[in-house]
CSV table of C-alpha atoms in Angstrom, one decimal:
chain,number,residue,atom,x,y,z
A,1,MET,CA,103.5,87.4,130.6
A,2,GLN,CA,101.2,85.7,128.2
A,3,THR,CA,101.3,82.0,128.3
A,4,ILE,CA,99.7,79.3,126.3
A,5,VAL,CA,99.1,76.1,128.1
A,6,GLU,CA,99.9,73.3,125.6
A,7,ASP,CA,97.5,70.4,125.9
A,8,ARG,CA,97.5,67.3,123.9
A,9,ARG,CA,94.4,68.8,122.2
A,10,LEU,CA,94.5,71.8,119.9
A,11,PRO,CA,92.6,74.8,121.3
A,12,ALA,CA,88.9,74.5,120.5
A,13,ASP,CA,88.7,78.2,119.6
A,14,ILE,CA,91.9,79.5,118.0
A,15,ASP,CA,90.6,83.1,117.8
A,16,ALA,CA,90.0,83.1,121.6
A,17,GLN,CA,93.7,82.5,122.3
A,18,PRO,CA,95.1,85.6,124.0
A,19,VAL,CA,98.0,86.0,121.5
A,20,VAL,CA,95.6,85.7,118.6
A,21,GLN,CA,93.4,88.4,120.1
A,22,ALA,CA,96.5,90.5,120.6
A,23,ALA,CA,97.2,90.1,116.9
A,24,ALA,CA,93.7,91.1,115.9
A,25,ALA,CA,93.9,94.1,118.3
A,26,LEU,CA,97.2,95.2,116.8
A,27,LYS,CA,95.9,95.3,113.2
A,28,PRO,CA,94.9,99.0,113.2
A,29,THR,CA,98.4,99.9,114.6
A,30,VAL,CA,100.0,97.9,111.9
A,31,ARG,CA,98.0,99.8,109.3
A,32,HIS,CA,99.0,103.1,111.0
A,33,TYR,CA,102.7,102.2,110.4
A,34,HIS,CA,102.2,100.7,107.0
A,35,ASP,CA,103.4,103.7,104.9
A,36,GLU,CA,106.5,104.1,107.1
A,37,ILE,CA,107.3,100.4,106.9
A,38,GLU,CA,107.1,100.4,103.1
A,39,ARG,CA,109.1,103.7,102.8
A,40,GLU,CA,111.8,102.7,105.3
A,41,GLN,CA,111.9,99.0,104.2
A,42,ARG,CA,111.8,97.9,107.8
A,43,LEU,CA,109.3,97.4,110.6
A,44,SER,CA,109.2,100.6,112.6
A,45,PRO,CA,110.9,100.2,116.0
A,46,GLU,CA,107.7,101.4,117.8
A,47,LEU,CA,105.7,98.6,116.2
A,48,VAL,CA,108.4,96.0,116.9
A,49,GLU,CA,108.3,97.1,120.6
A,50,GLN,CA,104.5,96.3,120.6
A,51,MET,CA,105.1,93.0,118.9
A,52,HIS,CA,107.6,92.0,121.5
A,53,ALA,CA,105.1,92.9,124.2
A,54,ALA,CA,102.5,90.8,122.5
A,55,GLY,CA,104.8,87.8,122.4
A,56,PHE,CA,104.8,87.4,118.6
A,57,TYR,CA,108.6,87.0,118.5
A,58,ARG,CA,108.6,84.1,121.1
A,59,LEU,CA,105.5,82.3,119.9
A,60,LEU,CA,107.3,79.0,119.1
A,61,LEU,CA,109.9,79.0,121.8
A,62,PRO,CA,109.5,76.6,124.7
A,63,ARG,CA,108.1,77.9,127.9
A,64,SER,CA,111.5,77.1,129.5
A,65,LEU,CA,113.0,79.7,127.3
A,66,GLY,CA,110.4,82.3,128.0
A,67,GLY,CA,108.3,81.3,125.0
A,68,LEU,CA,104.6,80.8,124.4
A,69,GLN,CA,105.1,77.3,122.9
A,70,ALA,CA,102.2,77.9,120.6
A,71,ASP,CA,100.5,75.2,118.5
A,72,PRO,CA,100.8,75.6,114.7
A,73,LEU,CA,97.2,76.8,114.3
A,74,THR,CA,97.6,79.5,116.8
A,75,TYR,CA,100.9,80.6,115.2
A,76,ILE,CA,99.4,80.5,111.7
A,77,ARG,CA,96.4,82.6,112.8
A,78,VAL,CA,98.7,85.2,114.3
A,79,VAL,CA,100.6,85.4,111.1
A,80,GLU,CA,97.4,85.6,109.1
A,81,LEU,CA,96.0,88.5,111.1
A,82,LEU,CA,99.2,90.4,111.0
A,83,ALA,CA,99.5,89.9,107.2
A,84,GLU,CA,96.0,91.2,106.9
A,85,GLY,CA,97.3,94.4,108.4
A,86,ALA,CA,100.5,94.4,106.4
A,87,GLY,CA,102.0,91.6,104.4
A,88,SER,CA,105.5,92.5,105.5
A,89,VAL,CA,104.7,92.3,109.2
A,90,GLY,CA,103.1,88.8,108.8
A,91,TRP,CA,106.0,87.6,106.7
A,92,ASN,CA,108.6,88.7,109.3
A,93,VAL,CA,106.8,87.1,112.2
A,94,ALA,CA,106.3,83.9,110.2
A,95,ASN,CA,110.0,83.7,109.3
A,96,ASN,CA,111.1,84.5,112.9
A,97,GLY,CA,108.9,81.6,114.0
A,98,VAL,CA,110.6,79.1,111.7
A,99,GLY,CA,114.0,80.6,112.4
A,100,SER,CA,113.5,80.2,116.2
A,101,LEU,CA,112.5,76.5,115.7
A,102,VAL,CA,115.7,76.0,113.8
A,103,THR,CA,117.8,77.5,116.6
A,104,LEU,CA,116.4,74.9,119.0
A,105,GLY,CA,118.6,72.4,117.2
A,106,LEU,CA,121.8,74.2,118.4
A,107,PRO,CA,123.9,72.7,121.2
A,108,ASP,CA,122.6,73.6,124.7
A,109,ASP,CA,125.2,76.3,125.3
A,110,GLY,CA,124.4,77.9,121.9
A,111,VAL,CA,120.7,77.9,122.8
A,112,GLN,CA,121.4,79.6,126.1
A,113,GLU,CA,123.5,82.2,124.4
A,114,ILE,CA,120.8,83.0,121.9
A,115,TYR,CA,118.0,83.0,124.5
A,116,PRO,CA,119.4,84.4,127.8
A,117,LYS,CA,117.0,85.0,130.7
A,118,GLY,CA,114.7,88.0,129.8
A,119,HIS,CA,115.8,87.9,126.2
A,120,ARG,CA,114.2,89.8,123.4
A,121,THR,CA,115.6,87.7,120.6
A,122,VAL,CA,114.5,88.0,117.0
A,123,ILE,CA,115.9,85.6,114.4
A,124,ALA,CA,116.3,86.7,110.8
A,125,GLY,CA,118.2,85.1,107.9
A,126,THR,CA,117.4,82.2,105.7
A,127,ALA,CA,116.7,78.5,106.5
A,128,VAL,CA,117.6,77.2,103.0
A,129,GLN,CA,121.0,75.7,102.0
A,130,GLY,CA,124.0,77.6,101.0
A,131,GLY,CA,125.5,81.1,100.9
A,132,GLY,CA,128.6,80.6,103.0
A,133,GLN,CA,131.9,78.7,103.1
A,134,ALA,CA,133.9,77.9,106.2
A,135,VAL,CA,137.2,76.6,107.3
A,136,ALA,CA,137.5,74.7,110.6
A,137,VAL,CA,139.7,76.3,113.2
A,138,GLU,CA,140.1,75.6,116.9
A,139,GLY,CA,136.8,76.0,118.7
A,140,GLY,CA,134.7,76.7,115.6
A,141,TYR,CA,135.0,78.0,112.0
A,142,ARG,CA,136.0,81.0,110.1
A,143,VAL,CA,133.1,81.8,107.8
A,144,SER,CA,132.7,84.0,104.8
A,145,GLY,CA,129.5,84.4,102.8
A,146,ARG,CA,126.7,86.4,101.3
A,147,TRP,CA,123.1,85.4,102.0
A,148,THR,CA,120.0,86.6,100.3
A,149,PHE,CA,116.6,87.2,101.8
A,150,GLY,CA,117.6,88.4,105.3
A,151,SER,CA,113.9,89.2,106.1
A,152,GLY,CA,113.7,91.1,109.4
A,153,CYS,CA,117.4,91.9,109.6
A,154,HIS,CA,116.7,95.3,111.0
A,155,GLU,CA,114.8,94.1,114.0
A,156,ALA,CA,116.9,90.9,114.5
A,157,ALA,CA,119.5,90.1,117.2
A,158,TRP,CA,120.8,87.0,115.3
A,159,MET,CA,121.1,86.0,111.6
A,160,LEU,CA,120.7,82.5,110.5
A,161,GLY,CA,122.9,81.3,107.6
A,162,SER,CA,123.9,78.1,105.9
A,163,PHE,CA,127.4,77.2,104.8
A,164,GLN,CA,129.7,74.5,103.6
A,165,ILE,CA,132.9,73.5,105.4
A,166,LEU,CA,135.9,73.2,103.1
A,167,ASP,CA,138.7,70.7,103.8
A,168,ASP,CA,141.7,71.3,101.5
A,169,GLY,CA,139.3,73.3,99.3
A,170,GLN,CA,136.8,70.6,99.0
A,171,PRO,CA,133.3,70.6,100.6
A,172,ARG,CA,133.1,68.3,103.6
A,173,ARG,CA,130.4,65.6,103.2
A,174,ARG,CA,128.8,64.0,106.3
A,175,ASP,CA,128.0,60.3,106.7
A,176,ASP,CA,124.3,61.2,106.0
A,177,GLY,CA,125.3,62.7,102.7
A,178,GLY,CA,124.6,66.3,103.8
A,179,MET,CA,127.0,69.0,102.9
A,180,PHE,CA,125.6,72.0,104.7
A,181,TRP,CA,125.9,73.4,108.2
A,182,ARG,CA,124.1,76.3,109.9
A,183,GLY,CA,125.4,79.1,112.0
A,184,LEU,CA,124.0,81.9,114.1
A,185,PHE,CA,125.7,85.3,113.5
A,186,PRO,CA,125.2,88.3,115.8
A,187,ARG,CA,123.3,90.9,113.8
A,188,ALA,CA,125.5,93.7,115.0
A,189,GLU,CA,128.5,92.0,113.4
A,190,VAL,CA,127.1,91.3,109.9
A,191,GLU,CA,127.0,93.7,107.0
A,192,VAL,CA,123.6,94.4,105.5
A,193,ILE,CA,123.9,95.3,101.8
A,194,PRO,CA,122.1,98.5,101.0
A,195,GLY,CA,120.0,98.5,97.8
A,196,SER,CA,119.8,94.7,97.7
A,197,TRP,CA,116.0,94.7,98.3
A,198,GLU,CA,114.6,96.8,95.5
A,199,VAL,CA,111.3,95.0,95.0
A,200,SER,CA,107.6,95.5,94.0
A,201,GLY,CA,106.1,93.9,97.1
A,202,LEU,CA,106.9,93.0,100.7
A,203,ARG,CA,109.3,96.0,100.7
A,204,GLY,CA,108.8,96.4,104.5
A,205,THR,CA,110.3,93.0,105.2
A,206,GLY,CA,113.8,94.4,104.6
A,207,SER,CA,114.9,91.2,103.1
A,208,PHE,CA,118.3,92.5,102.2
A,209,ASP,CA,121.4,90.5,101.4
A,210,TRP,CA,123.9,90.3,104.2
A,211,THR,CA,127.5,89.2,104.5
A,212,VAL,CA,130.3,88.2,106.8
A,213,SER,CA,133.9,87.9,106.0
A,214,ASP,CA,136.4,85.6,107.8
A,215,PHE,CA,134.1,85.7,110.8
A,216,PHE,CA,134.9,83.4,113.7
A,217,LEU,CA,131.8,81.3,114.4
A,218,PRO,CA,132.1,79.2,117.6
A,219,GLU,CA,131.1,75.6,117.5
A,220,ARG,CA,128.2,76.2,120.0
A,221,ARG,CA,126.4,78.3,117.4
A,222,THR,CA,126.6,75.8,114.6
A,223,MET,CA,124.6,72.7,113.7
A,224,ILE,CA,124.3,70.4,110.8
A,225,HIS,CA,121.8,71.5,108.2
A,226,ALA,CA,119.6,68.5,107.7
A,227,GLY,CA,116.9,68.1,105.0
A,228,VAL,CA,115.7,69.9,101.9
A,229,PRO,CA,115.0,72.6,102.7
A,230,LEU,CA,115.0,71.5,106.4
A,231,ASP,CA,114.1,68.7,108.7
A,232,ASN,CA,112.9,68.8,112.3
A,233,GLN,CA,116.1,69.2,114.4
A,234,TRP,CA,114.2,70.4,117.4
A,235,GLY,CA,112.3,67.3,118.3
A,236,HIS,CA,114.2,66.7,121.5
A,237,TRP,CA,112.3,69.6,123.1
A,238,PRO,CA,109.2,68.3,125.0
A,239,GLY,CA,105.8,68.8,123.7
A,240,ILE,CA,103.8,68.1,120.5
A,241,THR,CA,104.7,71.5,119.1
A,242,TYR,CA,108.3,70.2,118.7
A,243,ALA,CA,107.4,66.7,117.7
A,244,LEU,CA,105.6,67.8,114.5
A,245,PRO,CA,107.3,67.3,111.2
A,246,ALA,CA,108.8,70.4,109.6
A,247,GLN,CA,106.1,70.4,107.0
A,248,ALA,CA,103.6,71.4,109.7
A,249,TRP,CA,105.5,74.7,110.0
A,250,VAL,CA,107.5,75.3,106.8
A,251,GLY,CA,105.1,76.2,104.1
A,252,PRO,CA,102.1,76.8,106.3
A,253,HIS,CA,104.0,79.8,107.7
A,254,GLN,CA,104.2,81.5,104.3
A,255,CYS,CA,100.8,80.2,103.3
A,256,ALA,CA,99.4,82.1,106.2
A,257,VAL,CA,100.8,85.3,104.8
A,258,ILE,CA,98.9,84.6,101.5
A,259,THR,CA,95.6,83.9,103.2
A,260,GLY,CA,95.9,87.0,105.4
A,261,LEU,CA,96.6,89.1,102.3
A,262,ALA,CA,93.8,87.5,100.4
A,263,ARG,CA,91.4,88.4,103.1
A,264,ALA,CA,92.7,91.9,103.1
A,265,GLY,CA,92.1,92.0,99.3
A,266,ILE,CA,88.5,90.8,99.6
A,267,ASN,CA,87.9,93.3,102.4
A,268,ALA,CA,89.4,96.1,100.3
A,269,LEU,CA,87.0,95.4,97.4
A,270,VAL,CA,84.0,95.1,99.7
A,271,GLU,CA,84.9,98.5,101.3
A,272,LEU,CA,85.4,100.1,97.8
A,273,ALA,CA,82.3,98.6,96.4
A,274,ALA,CA,80.0,100.2,98.9
A,275,ASP,CA,80.9,103.7,97.7
A,276,LYS,CA,82.3,103.5,94.2
A,277,THR,CA,80.3,104.1,91.1
A,278,PRO,CA,82.5,103.2,88.1
A,279,ARG,CA,82.8,105.8,85.3
A,280,GLY,CA,80.0,105.5,82.8
A,281,ARG,CA,77.8,103.5,85.1
A,282,THR,CA,74.9,104.5,87.2
A,283,GLY,CA,75.0,101.9,90.0
A,284,ARG,CA,77.5,101.3,92.7
A,285,LEU,CA,80.1,98.6,92.4
A,286,CYS,CA,78.3,96.5,95.0
A,287,ASP,CA,75.2,96.4,92.9
A,288,ASN,CA,77.0,94.8,90.0
A,289,PRO,CA,76.1,91.0,89.9
A,290,GLN,CA,79.6,90.1,88.6
A,291,VAL,CA,81.2,91.8,91.6
A,292,GLN,CA,78.8,90.0,93.9
A,293,ASP,CA,79.7,86.7,92.2
A,294,ALA,CA,83.4,87.4,92.5
A,295,VAL,CA,83.3,88.3,96.2
A,296,GLY,CA,81.2,85.2,97.0
A,297,ARG,CA,83.6,82.9,95.0
A,298,ALA,CA,86.7,84.5,96.5
A,299,ASP,CA,85.5,84.0,100.0
A,300,ALA,CA,84.5,80.4,99.3
A,301,ILE,CA,87.9,79.6,97.7
A,302,LEU,CA,89.9,81.3,100.4
A,303,ASN,CA,88.1,79.6,103.3
A,304,SER,CA,88.2,76.2,101.6
A,305,GLY,CA,91.9,76.5,101.3
A,306,ARG,CA,92.3,77.7,104.9
A,307,ILE,CA,90.2,74.9,106.2
A,308,TYR,CA,92.1,72.3,104.2
A,309,ARG,CA,95.4,73.6,105.4
A,310,ASN,CA,94.3,73.7,109.0
A,311,ALA,CA,92.7,70.3,108.9
A,312,MET,CA,95.9,68.7,107.5
A,313,ILE,CA,97.9,70.3,110.3
A,314,ALA,CA,95.4,69.3,112.9
A,315,GLU,CA,95.6,65.7,111.6
A,316,LEU,CA,99.3,65.7,112.1
A,317,TRP,CA,98.9,67.1,115.6
A,318,ASN,CA,96.2,64.6,116.5
A,319,ALA,CA,98.2,61.7,115.1
A,320,LEU,CA,101.1,62.6,117.4
A,321,ALA,CA,98.9,63.1,120.4
A,322,GLU,CA,97.4,59.6,119.9
A,323,GLY,CA,100.9,58.1,119.3
A,324,ARG,CA,100.2,57.3,115.6
A,325,GLU,CA,102.7,57.4,112.7
A,326,THR,CA,103.3,60.7,110.9
A,327,SER,CA,105.8,59.5,108.3
A,328,SER,CA,105.8,60.8,104.8
A,329,SER,CA,103.8,57.9,103.6
A,330,SER,CA,100.9,58.9,105.8
A,331,ALA,CA,98.1,61.0,104.3
A,332,PRO,CA,98.4,63.9,106.7
A,333,ALA,CA,102.1,64.4,106.0
A,334,ALA,CA,101.5,64.3,102.3
A,335,GLY,CA,98.5,66.5,102.5
A,336,SER,CA,100.2,69.1,104.6
A,337,PRO,CA,102.7,70.4,102.0
A,338,GLN,CA,100.2,70.2,99.2
A,339,CYS,CA,97.8,72.3,101.1
A,340,MET,CA,100.2,75.2,100.6
A,341,PRO,CA,99.7,75.6,96.8
A,342,ALA,CA,96.1,74.9,97.4
A,343,THR,CA,95.7,77.8,99.7
A,344,ALA,CA,98.0,79.9,97.6
A,345,ARG,CA,95.5,79.6,94.7
A,346,ALA,CA,93.4,82.0,96.7
A,347,ARG,CA,95.8,84.7,95.6
A,348,ARG,CA,94.6,84.4,92.0
A,349,TRP,CA,91.2,85.5,93.2
A,350,THR,CA,92.7,88.6,94.8
B,1,MET,CA,89.2,91.6,93.4
B,2,PHE,CA,91.9,93.6,91.6
B,3,ARG,CA,90.0,93.6,88.3
B,4,HIS,CA,86.7,94.5,89.8
B,5,GLY,CA,88.3,97.5,91.6
B,6,GLY,CA,88.7,99.1,88.2
B,7,SER,CA,91.0,102.1,88.0
B,8,THR,CA,91.3,102.3,91.8
B,9,SER,CA,93.2,99.0,91.8
B,10,PHE,CA,96.3,100.3,90.1
B,11,LYS,CA,96.8,103.5,92.0
B,12,THR,CA,100.0,103.0,93.9
B,13,GLU,CA,98.5,104.0,97.2
B,14,SER,CA,95.4,101.9,96.9
B,15,ARG,CA,94.9,99.0,99.3
B,16,LEU,CA,94.1,96.6,96.4
B,17,ALA,CA,97.4,97.5,94.7
B,18,GLU,CA,99.3,97.0,97.9
B,19,VAL,CA,97.8,93.6,98.5
B,20,TRP,CA,98.3,92.6,94.8
B,21,ARG,CA,102.0,93.5,94.9
B,22,ASP,CA,102.6,91.7,98.2
B,23,LEU,CA,100.7,88.6,97.0
B,24,GLN,CA,102.8,88.3,93.9
B,25,VAL,CA,106.0,88.3,95.9
B,26,VAL,CA,104.8,85.8,98.5
B,27,GLY,CA,103.4,83.6,95.8
B,28,GLN,CA,107.0,83.1,94.4
B,29,ALA,CA,108.1,81.3,97.6
B,30,ALA,CA,109.3,77.8,96.8
B,31,THR,CA,107.2,76.4,99.7
B,32,LEU,CA,104.0,77.5,97.9
B,33,ALA,CA,104.9,76.2,94.5
B,34,PRO,CA,102.7,73.8,92.6
B,35,GLU,CA,105.5,71.2,92.5
B,36,TRP,CA,104.2,70.1,96.0
B,37,TYR,CA,101.2,68.5,94.3
B,38,PRO,CA,103.1,65.7,92.6
B,39,ILE,CA,105.3,65.3,95.8
B,40,GLY,CA,102.1,64.7,97.8
B,41,GLY,CA,100.7,62.6,95.0
B,42,ARG,CA,103.7,60.3,95.0
B,43,ALA,CA,103.3,59.8,98.8
B,44,PHE,CA,99.6,59.0,98.4
B,45,LEU,CA,100.5,56.5,95.6
B,46,GLY,CA,102.9,54.7,97.8
B,47,LEU,CA,105.9,55.9,95.8
B,48,ASP,CA,109.1,57.6,97.1
B,49,PRO,CA,108.0,61.3,97.5
B,50,GLY,CA,111.6,62.5,97.2
B,51,PRO,CA,113.9,64.4,99.6
B,52,ARG,CA,111.5,67.2,100.4
B,53,LEU,CA,109.0,64.9,102.1
B,54,ARG,CA,111.2,62.0,103.0
């Protein structure tokens, strides 16, 4: 089994990490399956099998649960490389990572149920508020709801959903002001709505709507839903990976899909430009100074965004490693979320 | 990149078209929205950044 030994320092060479090398090595396979993924609107089972073997679905789980306990830069790089191969693959691995962090906030018996010894757990669903309503019953809740964006529902074992609890028809409000709870539903017992993911891009994510109706959800698979969209509720697990604020994960995870796709776009033009002679022209595309300028600018913008994003995350990590404050008033915490739109700008050049 | 690919870019099967389609979808994610700039800016200015960064 691959393991990542978490140090208090981030790895000096992220690309040398075995799981990152596995992602790079899998890119041709991802490309091989791309047409099938898009057509079937799901990751092919053969590819999912290889992703399990590479450890991509347990990147962020603690070692005590069979995970790799990866640092965020390693996780982001894996997502980025997979997105270079196919955006949908990167997206689903990214979302599984955040989903698995969320599940670490469940009660202990819930965590053990989701991640039994030798598990091959994949988490799908959505981490944002709302979608379901529940009524408290002995030992848990009866939940009904419809959730959108169930990315990865076809390869998942568990679906993550958010709901409100109704007392006499009125939403329950906690002392902290929160009004939402989370629950984990067995994938085999939810209904995925056909035709609810008719989209122009990321078709392969299979981000279909899904529903449950009057479903008994035991207390052990529920937790409060803190934060907008979510706070770190997994900080009781040991290691800096789990002490980082949610902003080090949520946002960077989708940003990594953007930067992976942006790299794929630049590479696609570079490959095309070597051979293509546009109609009515005599020279190849690569001989056109405007194309040369665009490729050079795109590479600079993409990498400046990537470096900014990674530097903000590294600052957060290092602050924790050194016992410094990482509250929202600190520069790294503020810089971390705003690095997402900054890197996302790279897409405009692609 | 898309523009410089010329007519190749909009062919459904082209890699540039695939990347462009996927990018437009990912770019709609709320976590990547420009609204994060003023949230970060408020924190840098010593103001309450709001619930998303509190």
